[in-house]
Amino acid sequence: MNILGIETSCDETAAAVVKEGTTLASSIVASQIEVHHRYGGVVPELASRKHIEAIIPVVDESLNRADLSLKDIDAIAVTRGPGLVGALLVGFAFAKACAYALKIPWVGVNHLEGHINSVFLEPNPPTFPFVALLVSGGHTGIYHVTSHTTVELMGQTRDDAAGEAFDKVAKMLELGYPGGSVIDRISRAGDPGRIKFPRTYLDKSEFDFSFSGIKTAVNRYIMTHKDRIEDQTPDIAAGFQEAIMDVLCYKAIHAAMVKGCNRIALVGGVAANSRLREKLRSDARHQGIRVHIPSLHLCGDNAAMIASVGYHYLNAGIVSGLQDDVFSKTR
Ligand code: KG4
Ligand code: ZN
């Protein structure tokens, strides 16, 4: 079964063709970073307009790369939510119209389930059940995953998402938007132990997160060391990153132990972070837990993960209809 995946929940217009739920035939991601960069964040209205301009060329490109045409597509999977409503609507309406015209089934899927399923596009995927640590710009949560489409939320952030904290700290350090990858790079030149930022564990036996305290602590440090701040940027970045990673790794491993799982999937945009990839693997190894992390191109938003999860819904006979609509927040 050839599934065309479509993703427009935030600032990436993406289309992909996935065969039998796991084989990637093509994956195209058109980023809007250039558009939003100067505003220091995503401007929803601009995102919607850019999706409208990009959707047809991006879908065409994904078909060309897969060496297929629309008549070879058996079904369409599209992100239904959570995300920016105006942005989601572009992909959702496109998928609806396209499937109607082609007389093929289509299904709207949850973006977060998409991220979790991104590990199945790699060789040697995890076996069920496993724990997923999902860290992105919009979400940070821990899930107990018992099938491709059955995910139980164990805990999530009470304020900022981890990626959001990276982006905000990058802004304070004047490193540009989005700042996660810049902090990752700069941290390699810094000493993570020189400036100690607080680790917020909340209740250590539970799985909720809070990242607003560390953001405030970094801001306070910058304000009180203004005169020498540039020399200290790598140490601040490394100290901040290490504090976030300590909490993420502790909670993910603790969740796996509580659920008796010996596998963790690390997914979402922040899963691209080199320190997190290394630390989670090594901390988990000490507990006999294996960590699955997708390749970099599958960590950030993409449509291959949407096609992958859509395959399992379609296989179970679950399809969407013309009356269905997008949703902004997870219900
Ligand atoms: O999953 P994603 O592409 O979009 C959302 O669904 O939110 O995640 C984007 C987030 C941004 O906050 C970005 O700064 C962060 O992922 N990010 C990183 C790295 N690469 C991207 N954060 C830390 N280290 C990185 N290397
Ligand atoms: Zn995402």
mmCIF file of C-alpha atoms and ligand atoms in Angstrom:
data_model
loop_
_atom_site.group_PDB
_atom_site.id
_atom_site.type_symbol
_atom_site.label_atom_id
_atom_site.label_comp_id
_atom_site.label_asym_id
_atom_site.label_seq_id
_atom_site.Cartn_x
_atom_site.Cartn_y
_atom_site.Cartn_z
ATOM 1 C CA MET A 1 0.000 0.000 0.000
ATOM 2 C CA ASN A 2 1.433 3.394 -1.072
ATOM 3 C CA ILE A 3 0.399 6.095 1.383
ATOM 4 C CA LEU A 4 0.815 9.797 0.702
ATOM 5 C CA GLY A 5 1.473 11.600 4.014
ATOM 6 C CA ILE A 6 0.816 15.315 4.475
ATOM 7 C CA GLU A 7 1.906 17.499 7.410
ATOM 8 C CA THR A 8 1.184 21.231 7.852
ATOM 9 C CA SER A 9 0.654 21.608 11.610
ATOM 10 C CA CYS A 10 3.203 24.369 12.203
ATOM 11 C CA ASP A 11 5.919 25.906 10.036
ATOM 12 C CA GLU A 12 6.905 23.004 7.804
ATOM 13 C CA THR A 13 5.008 22.001 4.669
ATOM 14 C CA ALA A 14 5.772 18.313 4.257
ATOM 15 C CA ALA A 15 4.708 15.432 2.006
ATOM 16 C CA ALA A 16 6.014 11.877 1.842
ATOM 17 C CA VAL A 17 5.282 8.541 0.251
ATOM 18 C CA VAL A 18 5.608 5.493 2.507
ATOM 19 C CA LYS A 19 5.142 1.899 1.345
ATOM 20 C CA GLU A 20 3.570 -0.655 3.704
ATOM 21 C CA GLY A 21 3.893 1.728 6.652
ATOM 22 C CA THR A 22 7.652 1.438 7.005
ATOM 23 C CA THR A 23 9.499 1.890 3.686
ATOM 24 C CA LEU A 24 10.291 5.471 2.864
ATOM 25 C CA ALA A 25 9.910 6.163 -0.875
ATOM 26 C CA SER A 26 10.289 9.949 -0.484
ATOM 27 C CA SER A 27 10.064 12.657 2.174
ATOM 28 C CA ILE A 28 9.996 16.354 1.310
ATOM 29 C CA VAL A 29 10.048 19.068 3.985
ATOM 30 C CA ALA A 30 9.752 22.731 2.978
ATOM 31 C CA SER A 31 10.723 24.809 5.981
ATOM 32 C CA GLN A 32 9.364 28.318 6.572
ATOM 33 C CA ILE A 33 12.164 29.306 8.958
ATOM 34 C CA GLU A 34 13.243 32.136 6.623
ATOM 35 C CA VAL A 35 9.760 33.678 6.875
ATOM 36 C CA HIS A 36 9.402 33.514 10.672
ATOM 37 C CA HIS A 37 13.046 34.095 11.632
ATOM 38 C CA ARG A 38 12.826 37.860 11.804
ATOM 39 C CA TYR A 39 9.782 37.740 14.098
ATOM 40 C CA GLY A 40 11.540 35.427 16.580
ATOM 41 C CA GLY A 41 8.716 32.866 16.413
ATOM 42 C CA VAL A 42 6.044 31.392 14.169
ATOM 43 C CA VAL A 43 3.437 33.911 12.912
ATOM 44 C CA PRO A 44 0.292 31.760 12.396
ATOM 45 C CA GLU A 45 -1.242 33.839 9.585
ATOM 46 C CA LEU A 46 2.002 33.830 7.593
ATOM 47 C CA ALA A 47 2.378 30.075 8.172
ATOM 48 C CA SER A 48 -1.068 29.388 6.650
ATOM 49 C CA ARG A 49 -0.328 31.479 3.581
ATOM 50 C CA LYS A 50 3.035 29.811 3.033
ATOM 51 C CA HIS A 51 1.440 26.352 3.335
ATOM 52 C CA ILE A 52 -1.050 27.311 0.606
ATOM 53 C CA GLU A 53 1.804 28.322 -1.710
ATOM 54 C CA ALA A 54 3.912 25.252 -0.941
ATOM 55 C CA ILE A 55 1.464 22.356 -0.655
ATOM 56 C CA ILE A 56 1.064 21.485 -4.368
ATOM 57 C CA PRO A 57 4.787 21.770 -5.301
ATOM 58 C CA VAL A 58 5.763 19.792 -2.182
ATOM 59 C CA VAL A 59 3.290 16.976 -2.944
ATOM 60 C CA ASP A 60 4.421 16.935 -6.614
ATOM 61 C CA GLU A 61 8.041 16.702 -5.501
ATOM 62 C CA SER A 62 7.295 13.826 -3.117
ATOM 63 C CA LEU A 63 5.604 11.888 -5.959
ATOM 64 C CA ASN A 64 8.475 12.638 -8.374
ATOM 65 C CA ARG A 65 11.109 11.485 -5.894
ATOM 66 C CA ALA A 66 9.150 8.274 -5.284
ATOM 67 C CA ASP A 67 8.847 7.852 -9.068
ATOM 68 C CA LEU A 68 5.069 7.606 -8.733
ATOM 69 C CA SER A 69 2.031 9.563 -9.874
ATOM 70 C CA LEU A 70 -1.207 10.262 -8.000
ATOM 71 C CA LYS A 71 -2.904 7.216 -9.548
ATOM 72 C CA ASP A 72 -0.352 4.980 -7.760
ATOM 73 C CA ILE A 73 -1.409 6.311 -4.338
ATOM 74 C CA ASP A 74 -3.714 3.966 -2.422
ATOM 75 C CA ALA A 75 -4.578 6.243 0.519
ATOM 76 C CA ILE A 76 -3.747 9.594 2.134
ATOM 77 C CA ALA A 77 -2.812 10.282 5.773
ATOM 78 C CA VAL A 78 -2.794 13.869 7.024
ATOM 79 C CA THR A 79 -2.134 15.621 10.326
ATOM 80 C CA ARG A 80 -5.408 16.534 12.007
ATOM 81 C CA GLY A 81 -3.926 18.144 15.151
ATOM 82 C CA PRO A 82 -2.620 19.373 17.516
ATOM 83 C CA GLY A 83 -1.156 22.472 15.901
ATOM 84 C CA LEU A 84 -2.086 25.864 14.453
ATOM 85 C CA VAL A 85 -5.642 25.603 13.145
ATOM 86 C CA GLY A 86 -5.119 27.749 10.049
ATOM 87 C CA ALA A 87 -1.961 25.815 9.159
ATOM 88 C CA LEU A 88 -3.560 22.401 9.781
ATOM 89 C CA LEU A 89 -6.559 23.337 7.622
ATOM 90 C CA VAL A 90 -4.395 23.748 4.524
ATOM 91 C CA GLY A 91 -3.080 20.177 4.607
ATOM 92 C CA PHE A 92 -6.368 18.748 5.849
ATOM 93 C CA ALA A 93 -8.504 20.389 3.152
ATOM 94 C CA PHE A 94 -5.950 19.410 0.521
ATOM 95 C CA ALA A 95 -5.984 15.755 1.644
ATOM 96 C CA LYS A 96 -9.788 15.705 1.794
ATOM 97 C CA ALA A 97 -10.171 17.136 -1.717
ATOM 98 C CA CYS A 98 -7.439 14.988 -3.193
ATOM 99 C CA ALA A 99 -8.825 11.748 -1.719
ATOM 100 C CA TYR A 100 -12.370 12.688 -2.841
ATOM 101 C CA ALA A 101 -11.207 13.359 -6.394
ATOM 102 C CA LEU A 102 -9.129 10.162 -6.542
ATOM 103 C CA LYS A 103 -11.873 8.117 -4.793
ATOM 104 C CA ILE A 104 -9.375 6.688 -2.298
ATOM 105 C CA PRO A 105 -9.561 6.422 1.523
ATOM 106 C CA TRP A 106 -7.933 9.025 3.739
ATOM 107 C CA VAL A 107 -7.373 9.418 7.464
ATOM 108 C CA GLY A 108 -6.587 12.359 9.741
ATOM 109 C CA VAL A 109 -4.023 11.471 12.411
ATOM 110 C CA ASN A 110 -2.587 12.882 15.613
ATOM 111 C CA HIS A 111 0.740 14.686 15.112
ATOM 112 C CA LEU A 112 2.128 13.308 18.392
ATOM 113 C CA GLU A 113 1.342 9.718 17.411
ATOM 114 C CA GLY A 114 3.173 10.553 14.181
ATOM 115 C CA HIS A 115 6.333 11.558 16.090
ATOM 116 C CA ILE A 116 6.106 8.378 18.199
ATOM 117 C CA ASN A 117 5.785 6.236 15.053
ATOM 118 C CA SER A 118 8.834 7.863 13.439
ATOM 119 C CA VAL A 119 11.016 5.123 14.988
ATOM 120 C CA PHE A 120 9.260 2.530 12.794
ATOM 121 C CA LEU A 121 10.744 4.098 9.678
ATOM 122 C CA GLU A 122 14.166 2.950 10.859
ATOM 123 C CA PRO A 123 15.637 -0.563 10.826
ATOM 124 C CA ASN A 124 15.245 -2.629 14.050
ATOM 125 C CA PRO A 125 12.305 -0.667 15.496
ATOM 126 C CA PRO A 126 11.247 -1.178 19.128
ATOM 127 C CA THR A 127 8.910 -3.984 20.132
ATOM 128 C CA PHE A 128 5.780 -3.161 22.158
ATOM 129 C CA PRO A 129 5.360 -2.069 24.870
ATOM 130 C CA PHE A 130 7.851 0.788 25.112
ATOM 131 C CA VAL A 131 8.115 4.229 26.646
ATOM 132 C CA ALA A 132 8.347 7.261 24.348
ATOM 133 C CA LEU A 133 9.980 10.529 25.357
ATOM 134 C CA LEU A 134 8.514 13.103 22.967
ATOM 135 C CA VAL A 135 10.379 16.401 23.018
ATOM 136 C CA SER A 136 9.523 19.105 20.510
ATOM 137 C CA GLY A 137 8.890 22.813 20.207
ATOM 138 C CA GLY A 138 5.217 22.440 21.073
ATOM 139 C CA HIS A 139 5.145 19.374 23.346
ATOM 140 C CA THR A 140 7.128 17.514 25.966
ATOM 141 C CA GLY A 141 5.674 14.311 27.334
ATOM 142 C CA ILE A 142 6.265 10.721 28.313
ATOM 143 C CA TYR A 143 4.015 8.019 26.853
ATOM 144 C CA HIS A 144 3.472 4.323 27.438
ATOM 145 C CA VAL A 145 3.047 2.869 23.959
ATOM 146 C CA THR A 146 1.342 -0.511 23.611
ATOM 147 C CA SER A 147 0.558 -0.469 19.864
ATOM 148 C CA HIS A 148 1.094 1.854 16.881
ATOM 149 C CA THR A 149 -2.136 3.628 17.738
ATOM 150 C CA THR A 150 -2.470 3.073 21.511
ATOM 151 C CA VAL A 151 -0.480 5.602 23.507
ATOM 152 C CA GLU A 152 -1.106 6.482 27.141
ATOM 153 C CA LEU A 153 0.145 9.846 28.405
ATOM 154 C CA MET A 154 2.170 9.356 31.619
ATOM 155 C CA GLY A 155 3.210 12.964 32.155
ATOM 156 C CA GLN A 156 3.828 16.202 30.297
ATOM 157 C CA THR A 157 5.126 19.707 30.726
ATOM 158 C CA ARG A 158 3.086 22.033 32.908
ATOM 159 C CA ASP A 159 4.444 25.121 31.177
ATOM 160 C CA ASP A 160 7.001 25.418 28.345
ATOM 161 C CA ALA A 161 7.931 22.555 26.037
ATOM 162 C CA ALA A 162 11.642 21.626 26.103
ATOM 163 C CA GLY A 163 12.185 22.948 22.555
ATOM 164 C CA GLU A 164 10.395 26.171 23.498
ATOM 165 C CA ALA A 165 12.810 26.611 26.438
ATOM 166 C CA PHE A 166 15.740 26.097 24.043
ATOM 167 C CA ASP A 167 14.284 28.668 21.645
ATOM 168 C CA LYS A 168 13.675 31.206 24.434
ATOM 169 C CA VAL A 169 17.149 30.813 25.952
ATOM 170 C CA ALA A 170 18.660 31.122 22.458
ATOM 171 C CA LYS A 171 16.744 34.378 22.061
ATOM 172 C CA MET A 172 18.106 35.665 25.414
ATOM 173 C CA LEU A 173 21.622 34.821 24.228
ATOM 174 C CA GLU A 174 20.869 36.477 20.857
ATOM 175 C CA LEU A 175 21.512 33.280 18.927
ATOM 176 C CA GLY A 176 18.490 33.587 16.584
ATOM 177 C CA TYR A 177 15.336 31.526 16.012
ATOM 178 C CA PRO A 178 14.835 28.589 16.262
ATOM 179 C CA GLY A 179 17.724 28.203 18.657
ATOM 180 C CA GLY A 180 17.793 24.540 19.676
ATOM 181 C CA SER A 181 20.382 23.435 17.151
ATOM 182 C CA VAL A 182 22.550 26.541 17.810
ATOM 183 C CA ILE A 183 22.594 25.862 21.574
ATOM 184 C CA ASP A 184 23.477 22.240 20.799
ATOM 185 C CA ARG A 185 26.440 23.358 18.652
ATOM 186 C CA ILE A 186 27.690 26.136 20.944
ATOM 187 C CA SER A 187 27.467 23.896 24.032
ATOM 188 C CA ARG A 188 30.196 21.673 22.640
ATOM 189 C CA ALA A 189 32.665 24.495 23.300
ATOM 190 C CA GLY A 190 31.320 25.140 26.835
ATOM 191 C CA ASP A 191 31.764 23.638 30.283
ATOM 192 C CA PRO A 192 28.401 22.191 31.413
ATOM 193 C CA GLY A 193 29.527 22.186 35.067
ATOM 194 C CA ARG A 194 30.724 25.783 35.452
ATOM 195 C CA ILE A 195 27.340 27.474 35.796
ATOM 196 C CA LYS A 196 24.826 25.349 37.666
ATOM 197 C CA PHE A 197 21.193 25.899 36.688
ATOM 198 C CA PRO A 198 18.305 24.365 38.682
ATOM 199 C CA ARG A 199 16.867 20.964 37.796
ATOM 200 C CA THR A 200 13.093 20.949 38.255
ATOM 201 C CA TYR A 201 11.970 17.392 38.978
ATOM 202 C CA LEU A 202 8.619 18.344 40.588
ATOM 203 C CA ASP A 203 7.489 15.057 42.179
ATOM 204 C CA LYS A 204 10.316 12.607 41.412
ATOM 205 C CA SER A 205 7.911 9.681 41.291
ATOM 206 C CA GLU A 206 5.768 11.342 38.610
ATOM 207 C CA PHE A 207 6.393 12.286 35.013
ATOM 208 C CA ASP A 208 5.359 15.915 34.622
ATOM 209 C CA PHE A 209 7.935 18.531 33.650
ATOM 210 C CA SER A 210 8.389 22.242 34.215
ATOM 211 C CA PHE A 211 10.909 24.298 32.256
ATOM 212 C CA SER A 212 9.899 27.847 33.117
ATOM 213 C CA GLY A 213 12.104 27.994 36.259
ATOM 214 C CA ILE A 214 15.332 27.263 34.420
ATOM 215 C CA LYS A 215 14.432 29.804 31.752
ATOM 216 C CA THR A 216 14.056 32.446 34.468
ATOM 217 C CA ALA A 217 17.334 31.339 36.103
ATOM 218 C CA VAL A 218 19.201 31.746 32.791
ATOM 219 C CA ASN A 219 17.636 35.170 32.300
ATOM 220 C CA ARG A 220 18.664 36.223 35.830
ATOM 221 C CA TYR A 221 22.221 35.028 35.223
ATOM 222 C CA ILE A 222 22.426 36.985 31.966
ATOM 223 C CA MET A 223 21.076 40.156 33.618
ATOM 224 C CA THR A 224 23.564 39.978 36.485
ATOM 225 C CA HIS A 225 26.601 39.208 34.286
ATOM 226 C CA LYS A 226 25.826 41.577 31.405
ATOM 227 C CA ASP A 227 29.340 42.978 31.081
ATOM 228 C CA ARG A 228 31.064 39.653 30.338
ATOM 229 C CA ILE A 229 28.184 37.758 28.764
ATOM 230 C CA GLU A 230 29.650 37.025 25.336
ATOM 231 C CA ASP A 231 32.659 35.117 26.720
ATOM 232 C CA GLN A 232 30.297 33.047 28.812
ATOM 233 C CA THR A 233 27.786 32.111 26.103
ATOM 234 C CA PRO A 234 29.144 28.555 25.541
ATOM 235 C CA ASP A 235 29.161 27.833 29.309
ATOM 236 C CA ILE A 236 25.641 29.225 29.772
ATOM 237 C CA ALA A 237 24.371 27.188 26.801
ATOM 238 C CA ALA A 238 26.096 24.013 28.033
ATOM 239 C CA GLY A 239 24.936 24.504 31.649
ATOM 240 C CA PHE A 240 21.350 25.110 30.535
ATOM 241 C CA GLN A 241 21.360 22.155 28.136
ATOM 242 C CA GLU A 242 22.791 19.791 30.741
ATOM 243 C CA ALA A 243 20.135 20.758 33.305
ATOM 244 C CA ILE A 244 17.316 20.053 30.801
ATOM 245 C CA MET A 245 18.874 16.766 29.727
ATOM 246 C CA ASP A 246 19.336 15.562 33.317
ATOM 247 C CA VAL A 247 15.607 15.915 33.970
ATOM 248 C CA LEU A 248 14.494 14.447 30.620
ATOM 249 C CA CYS A 249 16.757 11.387 30.935
ATOM 250 C CA TYR A 250 15.907 10.767 34.604
ATOM 251 C CA LYS A 251 12.144 10.847 33.976
ATOM 252 C CA ALA A 252 12.227 8.755 30.774
ATOM 253 C CA ILE A 253 14.305 6.021 32.399
ATOM 254 C CA HIS A 254 12.222 6.104 35.557
ATOM 255 C CA ALA A 255 9.046 5.751 33.444
ATOM 256 C CA ALA A 256 10.485 2.751 31.591
ATOM 257 C CA MET A 257 11.400 1.112 34.897
ATOM 258 C CA VAL A 258 7.960 1.757 36.416
ATOM 259 C CA LYS A 259 6.291 0.220 33.339
ATOM 260 C CA GLY A 260 8.769 -2.654 33.171
ATOM 261 C CA CYS A 261 9.821 -1.702 29.619
ATOM 262 C CA ASN A 262 13.348 -2.287 28.379
ATOM 263 C CA ARG A 263 12.939 0.078 25.428
ATOM 264 C CA ILE A 264 12.671 3.835 25.106
ATOM 265 C CA ALA A 265 11.932 5.784 21.906
ATOM 266 C CA LEU A 266 13.304 9.334 21.809
ATOM 267 C CA VAL A 267 11.312 11.397 19.284
ATOM 268 C CA GLY A 268 10.459 14.994 18.270
ATOM 269 C CA GLY A 269 12.549 17.963 17.160
ATOM 270 C CA VAL A 270 14.696 18.051 20.325
ATOM 271 C CA ALA A 271 15.607 14.374 19.737
ATOM 272 C CA ALA A 272 18.061 15.855 17.202
ATOM 273 C CA ASN A 273 20.103 17.178 20.154
ATOM 274 C CA SER A 274 23.508 15.490 20.187
ATOM 275 C CA ARG A 275 23.926 15.616 23.968
ATOM 276 C CA LEU A 276 20.448 14.149 24.578
ATOM 277 C CA ARG A 277 21.048 11.325 22.071
ATOM 278 C CA GLU A 278 24.338 10.443 23.761
ATOM 279 C CA LYS A 279 23.236 10.874 27.387
ATOM 280 C CA LEU A 280 19.933 8.985 27.131
ATOM 281 C CA ARG A 281 21.672 6.075 25.379
ATOM 282 C CA SER A 282 24.392 5.863 27.997
ATOM 283 C CA ASP A 283 22.172 6.391 31.078
ATOM 284 C CA ALA A 284 19.664 3.833 29.768
ATOM 285 C CA ARG A 285 22.370 1.282 28.974
ATOM 286 C CA HIS A 286 23.295 1.226 32.670
ATOM 287 C CA GLN A 287 19.723 0.106 33.426
ATOM 288 C CA GLY A 288 19.639 -2.486 30.635
ATOM 289 C CA ILE A 289 17.324 -0.314 28.522
ATOM 290 C CA ARG A 290 17.738 0.071 24.758
ATOM 291 C CA VAL A 291 17.090 3.476 23.192
ATOM 292 C CA HIS A 292 15.605 3.973 19.696
ATOM 293 C CA ILE A 293 16.168 7.359 18.072
ATOM 294 C CA PRO A 294 15.206 8.245 14.487
ATOM 295 C CA SER A 295 17.699 9.755 12.033
ATOM 296 C CA LEU A 296 17.919 13.536 12.154
ATOM 297 C CA HIS A 297 15.616 14.069 9.146
ATOM 298 C CA LEU A 298 12.839 12.171 10.975
ATOM 299 C CA CYS A 299 13.155 14.038 14.318
ATOM 300 C CA GLY A 300 11.710 17.380 13.221
ATOM 301 C CA ASP A 301 8.267 17.661 11.649
ATOM 302 C CA ASN A 302 7.897 15.508 8.537
ATOM 303 C CA ALA A 303 5.125 13.706 6.639
ATOM 304 C CA ALA A 304 6.721 10.254 6.587
ATOM 305 C CA MET A 305 5.809 9.756 10.258
ATOM 306 C CA ILE A 306 2.216 10.800 9.439
ATOM 307 C CA ALA A 307 1.990 8.275 6.578
ATOM 308 C CA SER A 308 3.475 5.633 8.884
ATOM 309 C CA VAL A 309 0.861 6.036 11.629
ATOM 310 C CA GLY A 310 -1.903 6.480 9.019
ATOM 311 C CA TYR A 311 -1.065 3.058 7.600
ATOM 312 C CA HIS A 312 -2.009 1.395 10.895
ATOM 313 C CA TYR A 313 -5.325 3.260 11.173
ATOM 314 C CA LEU A 314 -6.222 2.415 7.577
ATOM 315 C CA ASN A 315 -5.259 -1.221 8.118
ATOM 316 C CA ALA A 316 -7.630 -1.293 11.099
ATOM 317 C CA GLY A 317 -10.373 0.081 8.822
ATOM 318 C CA ILE A 318 -10.372 3.544 10.396
ATOM 319 C CA VAL A 319 -10.926 6.302 7.829
ATOM 320 C CA SER A 320 -11.987 9.959 7.959
ATOM 321 C CA GLY A 321 -14.989 11.519 6.238
ATOM 322 C CA LEU A 322 -15.825 14.858 4.629
ATOM 323 C CA GLN A 323 -17.509 16.047 7.855
ATOM 324 C CA ASP A 324 -14.267 15.680 9.896
ATOM 325 C CA ASP A 325 -12.280 18.715 10.998
ATOM 326 C CA VAL A 326 -8.902 19.669 12.488
ATOM 327 C CA PHE A 327 -8.226 20.267 16.211
ATOM 328 C CA SER A 328 -5.737 22.649 17.813
ATOM 329 C CA LYS A 329 -5.152 21.000 21.201
ATOM 330 C CA THR A 330 -4.966 17.356 22.275
ATOM 331 C CA ARG A 331 -8.308 16.433 23.831
HETATM 332 O O1 KG4 B 1 9.170 18.552 16.345
HETATM 333 P P1 KG4 B 1 9.518 19.916 15.869
HETATM 334 O O2 KG4 B 1 10.165 20.045 14.512
HETATM 335 O O3 KG4 B 1 8.258 20.828 15.835
HETATM 336 C C1 KG4 B 1 7.251 20.759 16.774
HETATM 337 O O4 KG4 B 1 6.338 19.874 16.619
HETATM 338 O O5 KG4 B 1 7.323 21.542 17.737
HETATM 339 O O6 KG4 B 1 10.469 20.577 16.987
HETATM 340 C C2 KG4 B 1 11.051 21.849 16.833
HETATM 341 C C3 KG4 B 1 11.861 22.176 18.078
HETATM 342 C C4 KG4 B 1 12.345 23.623 18.139
HETATM 343 O O7 KG4 B 1 12.021 24.138 19.416
HETATM 344 C C5 KG4 B 1 13.857 23.504 17.959
HETATM 345 O O8 KG4 B 1 14.589 24.528 18.604
HETATM 346 C C6 KG4 B 1 14.130 22.153 18.582
HETATM 347 O O9 KG4 B 1 13.048 21.349 18.152
HETATM 348 N N1 KG4 B 1 15.411 21.577 18.144
HETATM 349 C C7 KG4 B 1 16.452 21.311 18.971
HETATM 350 C C8 KG4 B 1 17.501 20.813 18.163
HETATM 351 N N2 KG4 B 1 17.060 20.795 16.867
HETATM 352 C C9 KG4 B 1 15.774 21.256 16.870
HETATM 353 N N3 KG4 B 1 16.561 21.467 20.304
HETATM 354 C C10 KG4 B 1 17.744 21.109 20.863
HETATM 355 N N4 KG4 B 1 18.799 20.635 20.160
HETATM 356 C C11 KG4 B 1 18.730 20.460 18.825
HETATM 357 N N5 KG4 B 1 19.766 19.985 18.131
HETATM 358 ZN ZN ZN B 2 6.242 18.088 15.826
#
